[in-house]
């Protein structure tokens, strides 16, 4: 009798508490029964339910859905199972169930065991079932499919190890349920895989109070790892969220979790499994079956439904920065940057404020004029009244007063027109300005919807004109260039100065690509003849990027951005030309931005290192010195110097990087000479950007003094481009260093602006023959003659000559016979690290 009343009570409670999630009106709608292993309000279960419901809702199908909860966490008993069986039998005997979705092991086991009795062999879709129990559950079963629960404690422990490399202890919290023990074992194995030195402390057999004591006593090189924990060591049920908050409150070290529902309750983060994704994937499989696919045809999904996540507020608590997190981590609760969040609104408000201010000033001026006119009218009225009273007024006087009013109105109109011109024209050149581009031309682009071309022009090396000749002369040059460009304009082409040395041509209603290219050549022809300014004969060129509408954008902002990318591309290829935008440039720009972003922490993270290539004296077959070469390896990936050096020069990062390379090379060669009791020299490349710094020579001298290197053993390599950039300032630096006996080498000689005048004028001590000539030795008589001439000329000017890029024995023999002083190249050795270098010296 007691068992009868217990079953009756359970059926009554479930019947009152559980209702269909939603029922759509059509009678022939498919019916889905969702069986949950655990109770409503259990976070893991609620997440899976949320994912199922979202996916079904998005499908747009008309479905009748019922949801039941086995509540196995709180009541893992035969009584509960029997009561649940009676409930399902009572409620769904007369309903045709098309598919059963089960969340977690208990519900899946129940559905498989009683399917023939309750659901007439209905197909089953599961989610959240672990690998350890799966094979046992599905023995001799069919018509089922689902998404496995793939836990990843390895990813979480690896992330914790990355954040704290000194990690030595992990406190693992899990319960003594079957699934809990399985997860605990996975954590143990993952820790062993990562490091055999990590101690794993299992807390599954302890009561809550003892667990809190253990966590409180953990030292700074420990972490706490939460897993499946709803029953403590005394089998007392616990709220996951409240227990996470308790643990986090007492813990002095980060607490990680394998389940997403732990986030927001004091958990730092981890490689977490998301119940919502489990639910979504299960619902997708169920919808496939409803569309007619057999459950046996759908393979079991073993996909990873995890996401590496971290809580920003907890990161702040433990002083963890974003750079310490694994790549691809998602961060929650991060406060948005105010300006970035409201950037558009702030800019819009600022523009509106400026417009309102301008309007207010105009209005006040207009009111002022009106008041003056009112005053005059009042005075005139008084005079007319007086004249009328005296009968002396005349028609001519009244007409004159009226003319004054008209004249004042006309003057006001002229002022308004001047104000409009000021808002749309550049004050220096008189060309249209950025305001005109965005408020007039952008409207033409959007309204007319006709093919257009936008040319983005940037002057090459204009900065050096300002730096060397002054901003006043630079402004005069901009005016002269603007006058020439105005001369090539025709109807339908607008010329805009964006600011600085940047200009835009907007070409309306273009007909074909040939016409676009012809006008691009016309723009570049402006720079073919020099500009004569104050006795200075200036040659300057421009780089031109072209974007077409509608193919490359339908708004001025997008066209300008794409033309800008095309312009930068032509600059990187040597400047002085034009290039049409294509989608590949977007990827190149993203790569460039990625490299620039990595620069920020590269030196701090010791990502750069120096390699050394020997320079051999062919007469004695002995090592005389080395060239220092920079290498960069962020995140384990070696990036070519051909990629990052140019970007470093353009962004100014070459200044701190070059100083670091010089200091490192001087330290290494000083140490090497001391250890070997030799007098090897070191040759270090110096960028023109470094040489343009006012304090370059002083910093180089400071490095020489701090590292203790003999100045005679240091050679600075410069390229021939230094002759073209502010030569007097650079010459002063080189002369000061040469006075200390520092050598100056001219790199890649013969490929650039080689001139005997420059060689005599600058304190060059060494010529480096470019690899271009070396590669053609004994294949081209003309090149052999040039190479011989360079060597002979260098010797005649008391300079040493270095041949670089030597790879073949015939080249070595030729250079020996030509009396070349030093040979550098793969024939003798590739660039090597300092440790490899010391080993190489011992065998040479």
Coordinates of N, CA, C and O in Angstrom, one line a residue, residues 163 267-269 309-325 330-332:
X163 N 49.7 29.9 -18.3 CA 49.6 31.1 -17.4 C 50.6 31.1 -16.3 O 51.2 32.1 -16.0
X267 N 34.8 31.5 -11.2 CA 35.7 30.6 -11.9 C 36.6 31.5 -12.8 O 36.1 32.3 -13.5
X268 N 37.9 31.2 -12.9 CA 38.8 31.9 -13.8 C 38.5 31.5 -15.3 O 38.3 32.3 -16.1
X269 N 38.3 30.2 -15.6 CA 38.0 29.8 -16.9 C 38.5 28.4 -17.1 O 38.7 27.6 -16.2
X309 N 37.6 29.6 -22.4 CA 37.0 30.9 -21.9 C 37.6 31.3 -20.6 O 38.1 30.5 -19.8
X310 N 37.6 32.6 -20.4 CA 38.2 33.2 -19.2 C 37.3 34.4 -18.8 O 36.7 35.1 -19.6
X311 N 37.2 34.6 -17.4 CA 36.4 35.7 -16.9 C 37.3 36.8 -16.6 O 38.3 36.7 -15.8
X312 N 37.1 38.0 -17.2 CA 37.9 39.2 -17.1 C 38.1 39.6 -15.6 O 39.1 40.0 -15.2
X313 N 36.9 39.6 -14.9 CA 37.0 40.1 -13.5 C 37.9 39.2 -12.6 O 38.6 39.7 -11.8
X314 N 37.9 37.9 -12.9 CA 38.8 37.0 -12.1 C 40.2 37.1 -12.6 O 41.1 37.1 -11.8
X315 N 40.4 37.4 -13.9 CA 41.8 37.7 -14.4 C 42.4 38.9 -13.7 O 43.5 38.9 -13.3
X316 N 41.5 39.9 -13.5 CA 42.0 41.1 -12.8 C 42.4 40.8 -11.3 O 43.4 41.3 -10.8
X317 N 41.6 39.9 -10.7 CA 41.8 39.5 -9.3 C 43.2 38.9 -9.2 O 43.9 39.2 -8.2
X318 N 43.6 38.1 -10.2 CA 44.9 37.3 -10.1 C 46.0 38.0 -10.9 O 47.1 37.4 -11.1
X319 N 45.7 39.2 -11.5 CA 46.8 39.9 -12.2 C 47.2 39.2 -13.5 O 48.3 39.2 -13.8
X320 N 46.2 38.5 -14.2 CA 46.5 37.8 -15.4 C 46.2 38.7 -16.6 O 45.1 39.2 -16.7
X321 N 47.2 38.9 -17.5 CA 46.9 39.7 -18.7 C 46.5 38.8 -19.9 O 46.6 37.6 -19.9
X322 N 45.9 39.5 -20.9 CA 45.4 38.8 -22.0 C 46.5 38.1 -22.8 O 46.3 37.1 -23.4
X323 N 47.7 38.7 -22.8 CA 48.8 38.1 -23.5 C 49.2 36.7 -23.0 O 49.9 35.9 -23.7
X324 N 48.9 36.5 -21.7 CA 49.3 35.2 -21.1 C 48.3 34.0 -21.5 O 48.6 32.9 -21.2
X325 N 47.1 34.4 -22.0 CA 46.1 33.4 -22.3 C 46.4 32.6 -23.6 O 47.1 33.2 -24.5
X330 N 38.3 33.1 -25.5 CA 37.2 34.1 -25.4 C 37.1 34.6 -24.0 O 37.3 33.9 -23.0
X331 N 37.0 35.9 -23.9 CA 37.0 36.6 -22.6 C 35.6 37.2 -22.3 O 35.0 37.9 -23.2
X332 N 35.0 36.9 -21.2 CA 33.7 37.4 -20.8 C 33.8 38.5 -19.7 O 34.9 38.6 -19.1

